[in-house]
Each structure stands twice: as C-alpha cells, then as structure tokens.
Amino acid sequence: RRRRGGPALVSSPDEDWVAPLLKVQQKCQEYRGGVLVGDLCEDLCVAGTLSYQRCLYYERGKKVLQADWRGRPVILKSKEEAFSSFQPLSLPDDAAEDGGQDFPEAELLLVVAGEVRNALGLELPNGSLGPLWPQRRGRRWLGQLATLWSLVQQEEFVLFSLLQDLSRHAPPVLGSCGHFYAVEYLAAGSPRHRALFPLDGAAGASRGGRGQAKAISDMALSFLDMVSHFDDDFSHRLHLCDIKPENFAIRSDFTVVAIDVDMAFFEPKMREILEQNCTGDEDCNFFDCFSKCDLRAHKCGAERVNSNLQVVCDKIFRHWFSSSLRTSAVSASLQLQLRDAVQECADPRGTSGSAPGAAPDVFWKLQRLLQATQRELQEAEK
C-alpha cells in the first residue's frame, strides 16, 4: 500500500516487435473462432487498417501499445496480456450449451452491474451501462459475453466508458477487440520536459519564454478545472491517487486529460480502501491519498485528509511556479504571489498549522493569480 517507485518496464527491442505480433495473430484466431469479438476486430484481423506500432508500457501483465488506426495514432490498452488471463463469466450449464442464447438479459444486467459495483464502488442505474452492453444476440453471442466480461474486469475501461460523455478531462473509448480497448493517442507528460508536457503543436507555445509562460498558465487553469470537475460534478468525488506528469496529457488547446486512471476511485471505493488497520499515520498512505490513524482503535480513517488539489500543487505546480516563469512579461510581484500560493496549497501545514487538506480558498486564489498572469501576458503582446 506504500508509494510506488522505479521506472515503468518497457519491453526489449525483440519483444517490442515479435511478441505483440504473435499476440495479434492469436487474437485474430480467437476472433475468427468466435471466442472474442469487438468493433475493432475487423480492422485488425481482416481489413488491416489497425496496425501495431510499438510497445509503450509493460508491467505485471498490463500492456499499453501504440497503433495506427486508419491513419490515426491510437493507444491500445489492457491490464492483462492474454484474453485467457481474465476470470471467465460463469453461466449455468444449460445456458452455456446453447451459446448463452437463453441467458436472461435481466440476470446478465445484474451480473455486470455487480462487477461494476465491485470495480467502482458505485450502484449505477441500468441506463448508464449502455456503453458496456453487448450487441444483439446471434452466433457470436457467447463471444460477446466473454469479451464484455474481460472488459468490465478492467476498472480503467469501465471508468473511461462511463466518463466519455461526461468529462472533457478523460479520453473517450474509441472501440475494442477482445480485452484490448482503444483510446486517442496523446503524448504523456514527463519530468524530462521543461514544461512537464510536450508543447509541440500546442497553440502559441513556441513563442519563446512568453509563449511557454502562456502555455503553463493555460495548463495550470485546466488542471484547476479538472480538480473542480472531479470534486463536484459527479454524484461522488473522484479521487486521483497517482498524480504525476506521466499519467496526464494535454490536447492542442491545453486541456488536461487524465490518460491513466488505474488509481482513481470514487468516494465510496476510496473510503473502503483507506479504512485499514494501522499503527501510525504512515500505514494510512495509499499512494497519493492519505488518511490518519486512530491510535486507540488502530484503524485508518475512511475519509481522505489531503486532496486532489493539494497533490496537483505538490507534484505539478511546484515544478512550474517555484521559480520565475522565465519572462519579464509577468511582474515579479505576481510571480512571487503565485509561488507563495502554490506553496500554501501544496503544504498547508507549513503556512497555517492546520489539517493536511488544502484550504478551499486557495483554489480561488490560484485561479485569480493565474488569470491575472494571462492578462499581463496578453497586455505584453499588444
């Protein structure tokens, strides 16, 4: 339950090309045999319009691949390498014998809703399961059920599917083939970038120090928008427990997108995760989500004591605003105020001695200072 460390594992050059191609061949055999289905399988296995490019990440079975889909770069993801690695859906013997054709849809709905509840900790209305639902029954119905079951066992797929019409800060699911699902390709952030995120092609970012300062303020405002959105716009708060540049990307308009949400949890699931036995506060740290230990009961509190905003300030904003913005277009006094506000947000105990969560008013202070930064940059362009 402690904080993760070390670099992601990327496959060797030999495996990078040979092994994935063998897996594609196996997947296509399973598709032709009706074992699995998906709206991208025809492109992958018949038309050849979905082609593997390179492996981006491989660790403990999780694979992230870059592919070309009809001339468009996409990402293929799965938390397990093989379709057979997922727990199969258990059907009554008589239902399995006829290919699942007589398995009542109401029962299937209950089973899928139960799996979603286990994954997200949420009770969802039936209508919200639409993006996860199989197509009409036919000769591939059993393959549809097996494919559906492999996908709903992947929390990130479920979360992306449910958010795709609700959030501009999550990538939509473009399709799937078996247990692999596709999302748009966006270049992830990295500590190696001066601005944490690659700014090639981003509007106006190439105009020297002033352009980069404008890009950083735009991205920071989008991070604030994402924090507010995840805190307030759903029935339950969405907690991000692994905040680092590599788990986000930006679009050309500087919208921040959460591209890796394996460690994102709605409030009910977050409380379940945090409420563990403990002997001290350090036992109550679940990656970037903290609670406190009740030393009398030796139990972690179910309520998170830090916040998405505080961790964004610590892991992202400190990098941008702990020093000057490398441009004289923003006044020194404003840059100093912004640096102090980020410090207050990231480490509220260091400024007020209060509880670990960032004070609510620091959000509005940061937003006001970033908007003032943009105004000064715009005035300097005139």
mmCIF file of C-alpha atoms in Angstrom:
data_model
loop_
_atom_site.group_PDB
_atom_site.id
_atom_site.type_symbol
_atom_site.label_atom_id
_atom_site.label_comp_id
_atom_site.label_asym_id
_atom_site.label_seq_id
_atom_site.Cartn_x
_atom_site.Cartn_y
_atom_site.Cartn_z
ATOM 1 C CA ARG A 1 0.000 0.000 0.000
ATOM 2 C CA ARG A 2 3.037 2.274 0.005
ATOM 3 C CA ARG A 3 4.054 4.703 -2.648
ATOM 4 C CA ARG A 4 5.317 3.145 -5.857
ATOM 5 C CA GLY A 5 8.821 3.748 -7.177
ATOM 6 C CA GLY A 6 11.073 2.892 -10.073
ATOM 7 C CA PRO A 7 10.617 3.283 -13.821
ATOM 8 C CA ALA A 8 7.963 1.598 -15.898
ATOM 9 C CA LEU A 9 9.086 -1.552 -17.617
ATOM 10 C CA VAL A 10 9.231 -1.375 -21.405
ATOM 11 C CA SER A 11 9.804 -4.491 -23.438
ATOM 12 C CA SER A 12 13.121 -5.259 -25.103
ATOM 13 C CA PRO A 13 13.548 -4.466 -28.829
ATOM 14 C CA ASP A 14 12.983 -8.107 -29.811
ATOM 15 C CA GLU A 15 9.822 -8.450 -27.750
ATOM 16 C CA ASP A 16 8.724 -4.969 -28.786
ATOM 17 C CA TRP A 17 8.030 -6.231 -32.301
ATOM 18 C CA VAL A 18 7.864 -10.019 -32.300
ATOM 19 C CA ALA A 19 5.792 -10.862 -29.213
ATOM 20 C CA PRO A 20 2.970 -8.333 -29.867
ATOM 21 C CA LEU A 21 2.668 -9.519 -33.465
ATOM 22 C CA LEU A 22 2.324 -13.102 -32.248
ATOM 23 C CA LYS A 23 -0.329 -11.934 -29.794
ATOM 24 C CA VAL A 24 -2.179 -10.203 -32.642
ATOM 25 C CA GLN A 25 -2.169 -13.443 -34.620
ATOM 26 C CA GLN A 26 -3.509 -15.329 -31.611
ATOM 27 C CA LYS A 27 -6.192 -12.692 -31.023
ATOM 28 C CA CYS A 28 -7.281 -12.912 -34.654
ATOM 29 C CA GLN A 29 -7.531 -16.698 -34.438
ATOM 30 C CA GLU A 30 -9.739 -16.283 -31.367
ATOM 31 C CA TYR A 31 -11.829 -13.700 -33.231
ATOM 32 C CA ARG A 32 -12.334 -15.967 -36.230
ATOM 33 C CA GLY A 33 -13.274 -18.795 -33.881
ATOM 34 C CA GLY A 34 -15.897 -16.660 -32.143
ATOM 35 C CA VAL A 35 -14.068 -16.697 -28.800
ATOM 36 C CA LEU A 36 -13.933 -12.894 -28.657
ATOM 37 C CA VAL A 37 -15.452 -10.001 -30.582
ATOM 38 C CA GLY A 38 -15.149 -6.240 -30.835
ATOM 39 C CA ASP A 39 -15.839 -3.379 -33.225
ATOM 40 C CA LEU A 40 -12.098 -3.057 -33.963
ATOM 41 C CA CYS A 41 -11.518 -6.749 -34.733
ATOM 42 C CA GLU A 42 -12.407 -6.399 -38.418
ATOM 43 C CA ASP A 43 -9.905 -3.547 -38.793
ATOM 44 C CA LEU A 44 -7.228 -5.557 -37.003
ATOM 45 C CA CYS A 45 -7.785 -9.018 -38.462
ATOM 46 C CA VAL A 46 -9.466 -8.538 -41.856
ATOM 47 C CA ALA A 47 -9.016 -5.060 -43.322
ATOM 48 C CA GLY A 48 -5.552 -4.482 -41.839
ATOM 49 C CA THR A 49 -6.435 -0.868 -41.039
ATOM 50 C CA LEU A 50 -5.449 -1.241 -37.374
ATOM 51 C CA SER A 51 -1.746 -1.998 -37.113
ATOM 52 C CA TYR A 52 0.647 -2.285 -34.178
ATOM 53 C CA GLN A 53 3.428 0.321 -33.977
ATOM 54 C CA ARG A 54 5.296 -0.027 -30.665
ATOM 55 C CA CYS A 55 5.033 -1.012 -27.009
ATOM 56 C CA LEU A 56 4.865 1.966 -24.618
ATOM 57 C CA TYR A 57 4.492 0.158 -21.297
ATOM 58 C CA TYR A 58 4.557 -3.406 -19.999
ATOM 59 C CA GLU A 59 4.492 -4.304 -16.315
ATOM 60 C CA ARG A 60 2.831 -7.195 -14.451
ATOM 61 C CA GLY A 61 0.727 -8.076 -17.483
ATOM 62 C CA LYS A 62 -0.520 -4.540 -18.180
ATOM 63 C CA LYS A 63 0.169 -3.546 -21.785
ATOM 64 C CA VAL A 64 -0.039 -0.139 -23.435
ATOM 65 C CA LEU A 65 0.581 -0.216 -27.182
ATOM 66 C CA GLN A 66 0.686 2.489 -29.819
ATOM 67 C CA ALA A 67 -1.117 1.583 -33.022
ATOM 68 C CA ASP A 68 -2.204 3.182 -36.281
ATOM 69 C CA TRP A 69 -5.947 3.073 -36.961
ATOM 70 C CA ARG A 70 -6.906 4.228 -40.439
ATOM 71 C CA GLY A 71 -4.052 6.730 -40.437
ATOM 72 C CA ARG A 72 -4.784 7.934 -36.905
ATOM 73 C CA PRO A 73 -2.481 7.175 -33.950
ATOM 74 C CA VAL A 74 -4.303 5.428 -31.095
ATOM 75 C CA ILE A 75 -3.438 3.664 -27.853
ATOM 76 C CA LEU A 76 -4.444 0.042 -27.180
ATOM 77 C CA LYS A 77 -4.635 -0.876 -23.502
ATOM 78 C CA SER A 78 -5.312 -3.913 -21.353
ATOM 79 C CA LYS A 79 -4.424 -4.735 -17.766
ATOM 80 C CA GLU A 80 -3.723 -8.355 -18.760
ATOM 81 C CA GLU A 81 -1.699 -9.553 -21.725
ATOM 82 C CA ALA A 82 -3.838 -12.581 -22.646
ATOM 83 C CA PHE A 83 -7.598 -12.889 -23.047
ATOM 84 C CA SER A 84 -7.443 -16.155 -21.108
ATOM 85 C CA SER A 85 -5.951 -14.332 -18.094
ATOM 86 C CA PHE A 86 -9.344 -12.859 -17.213
ATOM 87 C CA GLN A 87 -11.776 -14.674 -14.970
ATOM 88 C CA PRO A 88 -14.411 -16.254 -17.276
ATOM 89 C CA LEU A 89 -18.092 -15.486 -16.882
ATOM 90 C CA SER A 90 -19.815 -18.417 -15.179
ATOM 91 C CA LEU A 91 -23.016 -19.441 -16.953
ATOM 92 C CA PRO A 92 -25.384 -22.218 -15.947
ATOM 93 C CA ASP A 93 -24.619 -25.421 -17.867
ATOM 94 C CA ASP A 94 -27.817 -25.261 -19.901
ATOM 95 C CA ALA A 95 -27.134 -21.626 -20.883
ATOM 96 C CA ALA A 96 -23.567 -22.421 -21.938
ATOM 97 C CA GLU A 97 -24.680 -25.345 -24.093
ATOM 98 C CA ASP A 98 -26.855 -23.178 -26.326
ATOM 99 C CA GLY A 99 -24.247 -20.442 -26.614
ATOM 100 C CA GLY A 100 -25.837 -18.307 -23.923
ATOM 101 C CA GLN A 101 -28.829 -17.508 -26.124
ATOM 102 C CA ASP A 102 -31.363 -18.221 -23.373
ATOM 103 C CA PHE A 103 -29.469 -16.482 -20.573
ATOM 104 C CA PRO A 104 -31.980 -13.833 -19.387
ATOM 105 C CA GLU A 105 -30.848 -10.288 -20.076
ATOM 106 C CA ALA A 106 -32.095 -9.167 -16.656
ATOM 107 C CA GLU A 107 -29.769 -11.676 -14.982
ATOM 108 C CA LEU A 108 -26.871 -10.586 -17.168
ATOM 109 C CA LEU A 109 -27.586 -6.980 -16.226
ATOM 110 C CA LEU A 110 -27.392 -7.868 -12.537
ATOM 111 C CA VAL A 111 -24.098 -9.730 -13.004
ATOM 112 C CA VAL A 112 -22.494 -6.856 -14.940
ATOM 113 C CA ALA A 113 -23.825 -4.257 -12.503
ATOM 114 C CA GLY A 114 -22.323 -6.291 -9.656
ATOM 115 C CA GLU A 115 -18.931 -6.355 -11.341
ATOM 116 C CA VAL A 116 -19.087 -2.592 -11.958
ATOM 117 C CA ARG A 117 -20.057 -2.089 -8.325
ATOM 118 C CA ASN A 118 -17.032 -4.111 -7.233
ATOM 119 C CA ALA A 119 -14.763 -2.124 -9.566
ATOM 120 C CA LEU A 120 -16.002 1.403 -8.823
ATOM 121 C CA GLY A 121 -17.859 1.052 -5.535
ATOM 122 C CA LEU A 122 -20.966 2.554 -7.181
ATOM 123 C CA GLU A 123 -24.532 1.432 -7.740
ATOM 124 C CA LEU A 124 -25.269 2.514 -11.308
ATOM 125 C CA PRO A 125 -28.694 2.901 -12.942
ATOM 126 C CA ASN A 126 -29.322 0.398 -15.730
ATOM 127 C CA GLY A 127 -29.272 3.039 -18.447
ATOM 128 C CA SER A 128 -25.710 4.076 -17.588
ATOM 129 C CA LEU A 129 -24.403 0.634 -18.595
ATOM 130 C CA GLY A 130 -25.146 1.355 -22.262
ATOM 131 C CA PRO A 131 -21.503 1.818 -23.369
ATOM 132 C CA LEU A 132 -20.639 -1.575 -21.836
ATOM 133 C CA TRP A 133 -23.568 -3.518 -23.222
ATOM 134 C CA PRO A 134 -23.176 -6.263 -25.906
ATOM 135 C CA GLN A 135 -24.948 -6.073 -29.243
ATOM 136 C CA ARG A 136 -27.944 -8.179 -30.287
ATOM 137 C CA ARG A 137 -27.847 -11.915 -29.820
ATOM 138 C CA GLY A 138 -26.559 -14.106 -32.616
ATOM 139 C CA ARG A 139 -23.971 -16.726 -33.382
ATOM 140 C CA ARG A 140 -21.244 -14.670 -31.678
ATOM 141 C CA TRP A 141 -23.287 -14.043 -28.523
ATOM 142 C CA LEU A 142 -21.093 -16.217 -26.302
ATOM 143 C CA GLY A 143 -18.028 -14.373 -27.611
ATOM 144 C CA GLN A 144 -19.777 -11.085 -26.862
ATOM 145 C CA LEU A 145 -20.420 -12.176 -23.300
ATOM 146 C CA ALA A 146 -16.794 -13.311 -22.821
ATOM 147 C CA THR A 147 -15.493 -10.048 -24.296
ATOM 148 C CA LEU A 148 -17.824 -7.942 -22.165
ATOM 149 C CA TRP A 149 -16.685 -9.816 -19.072
ATOM 150 C CA SER A 150 -12.980 -9.282 -19.859
ATOM 151 C CA LEU A 151 -13.595 -5.547 -20.276
ATOM 152 C CA VAL A 152 -15.709 -4.923 -17.170
ATOM 153 C CA GLN A 153 -12.954 -6.547 -15.092
ATOM 154 C CA GLN A 154 -10.766 -3.582 -16.091
ATOM 155 C CA GLU A 155 -11.573 -0.630 -13.836
ATOM 156 C CA GLU A 156 -9.976 1.902 -16.162
ATOM 157 C CA PHE A 157 -12.067 0.757 -19.146
ATOM 158 C CA VAL A 158 -15.241 0.985 -17.068
ATOM 159 C CA LEU A 159 -14.315 4.444 -15.814
ATOM 160 C CA PHE A 160 -13.411 5.773 -19.278
ATOM 161 C CA SER A 161 -16.629 4.299 -20.733
ATOM 162 C CA LEU A 162 -18.786 5.962 -18.109
ATOM 163 C CA LEU A 163 -16.985 9.327 -18.285
ATOM 164 C CA GLN A 164 -16.690 9.673 -22.045
ATOM 165 C CA ASP A 165 -19.883 11.727 -22.417
ATOM 166 C CA LEU A 166 -19.451 13.474 -19.072
ATOM 167 C CA SER A 167 -15.869 14.714 -18.942
ATOM 168 C CA ARG A 168 -13.530 16.617 -21.237
ATOM 169 C CA HIS A 169 -10.695 15.528 -18.923
ATOM 170 C CA ALA A 170 -10.935 11.807 -19.793
ATOM 171 C CA PRO A 171 -10.260 10.214 -23.196
ATOM 172 C CA PRO A 172 -13.243 8.518 -24.875
ATOM 173 C CA VAL A 173 -13.094 4.797 -25.651
ATOM 174 C CA LEU A 174 -12.867 4.500 -29.440
ATOM 175 C CA GLY A 175 -13.534 0.766 -29.654
ATOM 176 C CA SER A 176 -12.225 -2.622 -28.605
ATOM 177 C CA CYS A 177 -11.166 -6.043 -29.793
ATOM 178 C CA GLY A 178 -11.351 -8.695 -27.125
ATOM 179 C CA HIS A 179 -9.766 -7.440 -23.921
ATOM 180 C CA PHE A 180 -7.869 -4.574 -25.603
ATOM 181 C CA TYR A 181 -9.604 -1.203 -25.869
ATOM 182 C CA ALA A 182 -8.533 1.855 -27.859
ATOM 183 C CA VAL A 183 -8.322 5.485 -26.757
ATOM 184 C CA GLU A 184 -6.970 8.520 -28.558
ATOM 185 C CA TYR A 185 -3.200 8.901 -28.689
ATOM 186 C CA LEU A 186 -1.969 11.785 -26.559
ATOM 187 C CA ALA A 187 1.681 12.266 -25.626
ATOM 188 C CA ALA A 188 2.089 11.763 -21.889
ATOM 189 C CA GLY A 189 3.919 14.201 -19.669
ATOM 190 C CA SER A 190 7.387 13.548 -18.301
ATOM 191 C CA PRO A 191 9.712 15.179 -15.757
ATOM 192 C CA ARG A 192 12.264 15.361 -18.589
ATOM 193 C CA HIS A 193 10.241 18.110 -20.313
ATOM 194 C CA ARG A 194 10.971 21.635 -19.109
ATOM 195 C CA ALA A 195 7.224 22.332 -19.039
ATOM 196 C CA LEU A 196 6.426 18.717 -17.962
ATOM 197 C CA PHE A 197 4.371 18.217 -21.134
ATOM 198 C CA PRO A 198 5.438 18.234 -24.795
ATOM 199 C CA LEU A 199 4.259 21.506 -26.278
ATOM 200 C CA ASP A 200 4.924 20.725 -29.955
ATOM 201 C CA GLY A 201 1.816 21.693 -31.887
ATOM 202 C CA ALA A 202 0.182 23.395 -28.900
ATOM 203 C CA ALA A 203 -1.271 26.755 -29.858
ATOM 204 C CA GLY A 204 1.206 29.600 -29.335
ATOM 205 C CA ALA A 205 3.605 27.628 -27.159
ATOM 206 C CA SER A 206 6.562 28.130 -29.478
ATOM 207 C CA ARG A 207 6.811 31.896 -28.946
ATOM 208 C CA GLY A 208 9.815 31.818 -26.617
ATOM 209 C CA GLY A 209 9.578 32.445 -22.884
ATOM 210 C CA ARG A 210 6.346 34.409 -23.156
ATOM 211 C CA GLY A 211 4.693 31.623 -25.190
ATOM 212 C CA GLN A 212 5.775 28.972 -22.715
ATOM 213 C CA ALA A 213 4.562 31.085 -19.777
ATOM 214 C CA LYS A 214 1.165 31.401 -21.503
ATOM 215 C CA ALA A 215 1.097 27.632 -22.125
ATOM 216 C CA ILE A 216 1.919 26.892 -18.478
ATOM 217 C CA SER A 217 -0.795 29.230 -17.182
ATOM 218 C CA ASP A 218 -3.318 27.647 -19.604
ATOM 219 C CA MET A 219 -2.374 24.148 -18.456
ATOM 220 C CA ALA A 220 -2.496 25.176 -14.793
ATOM 221 C CA LEU A 221 -6.001 26.607 -15.227
ATOM 222 C CA SER A 222 -7.059 23.376 -16.931
ATOM 223 C CA PHE A 223 -5.653 21.372 -14.001
ATOM 224 C CA LEU A 224 -7.754 23.533 -11.671
ATOM 225 C CA ASP A 225 -10.797 22.951 -13.876
ATOM 226 C CA MET A 226 -10.160 19.184 -13.758
ATOM 227 C CA VAL A 227 -9.805 19.226 -9.964
ATOM 228 C CA SER A 228 -13.070 21.147 -9.576
ATOM 229 C CA HIS A 229 -14.812 18.870 -12.092
ATOM 230 C CA PHE A 230 -13.702 15.648 -10.365
ATOM 231 C CA ASP A 231 -14.567 17.066 -6.938
ATOM 232 C CA ASP A 232 -18.022 18.446 -7.681
ATOM 233 C CA ASP A 233 -19.596 17.305 -10.956
ATOM 234 C CA PHE A 234 -20.418 13.648 -10.231
ATOM 235 C CA SER A 235 -22.623 12.007 -7.606
ATOM 236 C CA HIS A 236 -19.417 11.206 -5.689
ATOM 237 C CA ARG A 237 -15.973 12.843 -5.606
ATOM 238 C CA LEU A 238 -13.384 11.187 -7.845
ATOM 239 C CA HIS A 239 -10.035 10.798 -6.058
ATOM 240 C CA LEU A 240 -6.781 10.639 -8.032
ATOM 241 C CA CYS A 241 -4.264 8.595 -6.045
ATOM 242 C CA ASP A 242 -1.365 8.614 -8.523
ATOM 243 C CA ILE A 243 -0.748 12.160 -9.703
ATOM 244 C CA LYS A 244 2.375 12.581 -11.820
ATOM 245 C CA PRO A 245 3.080 14.051 -15.268
ATOM 246 C CA GLU A 246 3.205 10.596 -16.887
ATOM 247 C CA ASN A 247 -0.471 9.992 -16.056
ATOM 248 C CA PHE A 248 -1.695 13.128 -17.861
ATOM 249 C CA ALA A 249 -1.510 14.616 -21.330
ATOM 250 C CA ILE A 250 -2.597 17.868 -22.940
ATOM 251 C CA ARG A 251 -4.543 18.479 -26.113
ATOM 252 C CA SER A 252 -3.542 21.214 -28.542
ATOM 253 C CA ASP A 253 -5.910 23.652 -26.766
ATOM 254 C CA PHE A 254 -4.120 22.909 -23.438
ATOM 255 C CA THR A 255 -6.981 20.847 -21.986
ATOM 256 C CA VAL A 256 -5.521 18.434 -19.435
ATOM 257 C CA VAL A 257 -6.580 14.803 -19.904
ATOM 258 C CA ALA A 258 -6.186 12.028 -17.327
ATOM 259 C CA ILE A 259 -4.852 9.217 -19.526
ATOM 260 C CA ASP A 260 -4.081 6.701 -16.754
ATOM 261 C CA VAL A 261 -6.766 6.268 -14.086
ATOM 262 C CA ASP A 262 -5.823 2.869 -12.699
ATOM 263 C CA MET A 263 -5.510 4.603 -9.333
ATOM 264 C CA ALA A 264 -8.659 6.758 -9.489
ATOM 265 C CA PHE A 265 -11.536 5.979 -7.137
ATOM 266 C CA PHE A 266 -14.955 7.413 -6.410
ATOM 267 C CA GLU A 267 -15.639 8.305 -2.783
ATOM 268 C CA PRO A 268 -17.309 5.014 -1.679
ATOM 269 C CA LYS A 269 -14.409 2.918 -3.020
ATOM 270 C CA MET A 270 -11.863 5.378 -1.609
ATOM 271 C CA ARG A 271 -13.332 5.035 1.871
ATOM 272 C CA GLU A 272 -13.234 1.253 1.587
ATOM 273 C CA ILE A 273 -9.566 1.346 0.530
ATOM 274 C CA LEU A 274 -8.447 3.767 3.248
ATOM 275 C CA GLU A 275 -10.208 2.112 6.187
ATOM 276 C CA GLN A 276 -7.444 -0.362 7.126
ATOM 277 C CA ASN A 277 -5.628 -1.450 10.276
ATOM 278 C CA CYS A 278 -2.703 0.771 11.312
ATOM 279 C CA THR A 279 -0.104 1.512 13.964
ATOM 280 C CA GLY A 280 0.718 5.009 12.673
ATOM 281 C CA ASP A 281 -0.272 7.587 10.039
ATOM 282 C CA GLU A 282 2.249 6.208 7.542
ATOM 283 C CA ASP A 283 0.166 2.999 7.358
ATOM 284 C CA CYS A 284 -2.729 5.111 6.083
ATOM 285 C CA ASN A 285 -0.931 6.418 2.970
ATOM 286 C CA PHE A 286 -2.357 4.859 -0.175
ATOM 287 C CA PHE A 287 -0.050 6.280 -2.843
ATOM 288 C CA ASP A 288 -1.126 9.972 -3.063
ATOM 289 C CA CYS A 289 -4.283 9.512 -0.965
ATOM 290 C CA PHE A 290 -3.777 9.871 2.795
ATOM 291 C CA SER A 291 -5.881 9.351 5.883
ATOM 292 C CA LYS A 292 -4.956 9.374 9.591
ATOM 293 C CA CYS A 293 -4.542 6.548 12.070
ATOM 294 C CA ASP A 294 -6.785 6.378 15.113
ATOM 295 C CA LEU A 295 -4.214 5.042 17.596
ATOM 296 C CA ARG A 296 -6.893 3.990 20.066
ATOM 297 C CA ALA A 297 -8.744 1.810 17.541
ATOM 298 C CA HIS A 298 -5.642 1.085 15.385
ATOM 299 C CA LYS A 299 -7.773 1.900 12.355
ATOM 300 C CA CYS A 300 -7.201 4.304 9.484
ATOM 301 C CA GLY A 301 -9.906 6.881 8.977
ATOM 302 C CA ALA A 302 -12.172 6.287 5.991
ATOM 303 C CA GLU A 303 -12.009 9.969 4.996
ATOM 304 C CA ARG A 304 -9.130 11.220 2.892
ATOM 305 C CA VAL A 305 -7.327 14.102 4.629
ATOM 306 C CA ASN A 306 -5.441 15.506 1.651
ATOM 307 C CA SER A 307 -6.971 16.398 -1.721
ATOM 308 C CA ASN A 308 -6.507 16.213 -5.477
ATOM 309 C CA LEU A 309 -5.719 19.940 -5.462
ATOM 310 C CA GLN A 310 -3.009 19.615 -2.835
ATOM 311 C CA VAL A 311 -1.244 16.815 -4.723
ATOM 312 C CA VAL A 312 -1.508 18.679 -8.056
ATOM 313 C CA CYS A 313 0.098 21.686 -6.368
ATOM 314 C CA ASP A 314 2.848 19.491 -4.926
ATOM 315 C CA LYS A 315 3.587 17.294 -7.945
ATOM 316 C CA ILE A 316 2.825 19.661 -10.867
ATOM 317 C CA PHE A 317 2.548 23.316 -9.851
ATOM 318 C CA ARG A 318 5.729 23.380 -7.749
ATOM 319 C CA HIS A 319 7.699 22.474 -10.885
ATOM 320 C CA TRP A 320 6.179 25.406 -12.766
ATOM 321 C CA PHE A 321 5.997 28.131 -10.143
ATOM 322 C CA SER A 322 8.746 27.564 -7.560
ATOM 323 C CA SER A 323 10.964 29.832 -9.692
ATOM 324 C CA SER A 324 10.298 32.601 -12.192
ATOM 325 C CA LEU A 325 8.391 31.995 -15.434
ATOM 326 C CA ARG A 326 11.480 32.995 -17.476
ATOM 327 C CA THR A 327 9.765 36.050 -18.887
ATOM 328 C CA SER A 328 9.686 39.724 -17.893
ATOM 329 C CA ALA A 329 6.137 39.972 -19.265
ATOM 330 C CA VAL A 330 4.787 38.857 -15.873
ATOM 331 C CA SER A 331 5.537 41.177 -12.964
ATOM 332 C CA ALA A 332 7.869 39.944 -10.232
ATOM 333 C CA SER A 333 5.238 40.656 -7.549
ATOM 334 C CA LEU A 334 2.648 38.492 -9.316
ATOM 335 C CA GLN A 335 5.141 35.650 -9.790
ATOM 336 C CA LEU A 336 6.011 35.840 -6.076
ATOM 337 C CA GLN A 337 2.327 35.732 -5.086
ATOM 338 C CA LEU A 338 1.811 32.715 -7.334
ATOM 339 C CA ARG A 339 4.831 30.915 -5.861
ATOM 340 C CA ASP A 340 3.577 31.558 -2.309
ATOM 341 C CA ALA A 341 0.037 30.398 -3.163
ATOM 342 C CA VAL A 342 1.371 27.152 -4.644
ATOM 343 C CA GLN A 343 3.457 26.604 -1.508
ATOM 344 C CA GLU A 344 0.405 27.209 0.668
ATOM 345 C CA CYS A 345 -1.642 24.802 -1.460
ATOM 346 C CA ALA A 346 0.982 22.049 -1.518
ATOM 347 C CA ASP A 347 1.924 22.248 2.161
ATOM 348 C CA PRO A 348 -0.882 23.937 4.126
ATOM 349 C CA ARG A 349 0.568 22.841 7.489
ATOM 350 C CA GLY A 350 3.722 24.793 6.673
ATOM 351 C CA THR A 351 1.733 28.032 6.427
ATOM 352 C CA SER A 352 -1.164 27.647 8.843
ATOM 353 C CA GLY A 353 -0.536 24.626 11.034
ATOM 354 C CA SER A 354 -3.980 23.350 10.016
ATOM 355 C CA ALA A 355 -5.141 19.923 8.858
ATOM 356 C CA PRO A 356 -3.363 18.405 5.825
ATOM 357 C CA GLY A 357 -6.035 19.243 3.258
ATOM 358 C CA ALA A 358 -5.558 22.358 1.119
ATOM 359 C CA ALA A 359 -7.872 25.171 2.306
ATOM 360 C CA PRO A 360 -10.838 25.745 -0.073
ATOM 361 C CA ASP A 361 -9.954 29.402 -0.614
ATOM 362 C CA VAL A 362 -6.521 28.557 -2.029
ATOM 363 C CA PHE A 363 -8.244 27.203 -5.157
ATOM 364 C CA TRP A 364 -9.795 30.598 -5.875
ATOM 365 C CA LYS A 365 -6.550 32.373 -5.019
ATOM 366 C CA LEU A 366 -4.648 30.245 -7.550
ATOM 367 C CA GLN A 367 -7.324 30.729 -10.199
ATOM 368 C CA ARG A 368 -7.308 34.511 -9.674
ATOM 369 C CA LEU A 369 -3.491 34.725 -9.871
ATOM 370 C CA LEU A 370 -3.325 32.554 -12.996
ATOM 371 C CA GLN A 371 -5.970 34.678 -14.710
ATOM 372 C CA ALA A 372 -4.006 37.804 -13.744
ATOM 373 C CA THR A 373 -0.892 36.172 -15.245
ATOM 374 C CA GLN A 374 -2.744 35.626 -18.510
ATOM 375 C CA ARG A 375 -3.899 39.249 -18.582
ATOM 376 C CA GLU A 376 -0.345 40.520 -18.109
ATOM 377 C CA LEU A 377 0.900 38.237 -20.893
ATOM 378 C CA GLN A 378 -1.867 39.428 -23.213
ATOM 379 C CA GLU A 379 -1.048 43.077 -22.450
ATOM 380 C CA ALA A 380 2.610 42.430 -23.251
ATOM 381 C CA GLU A 381 1.636 41.177 -26.715
ATOM 382 C CA LYS A 382 -0.140 44.394 -27.669
#
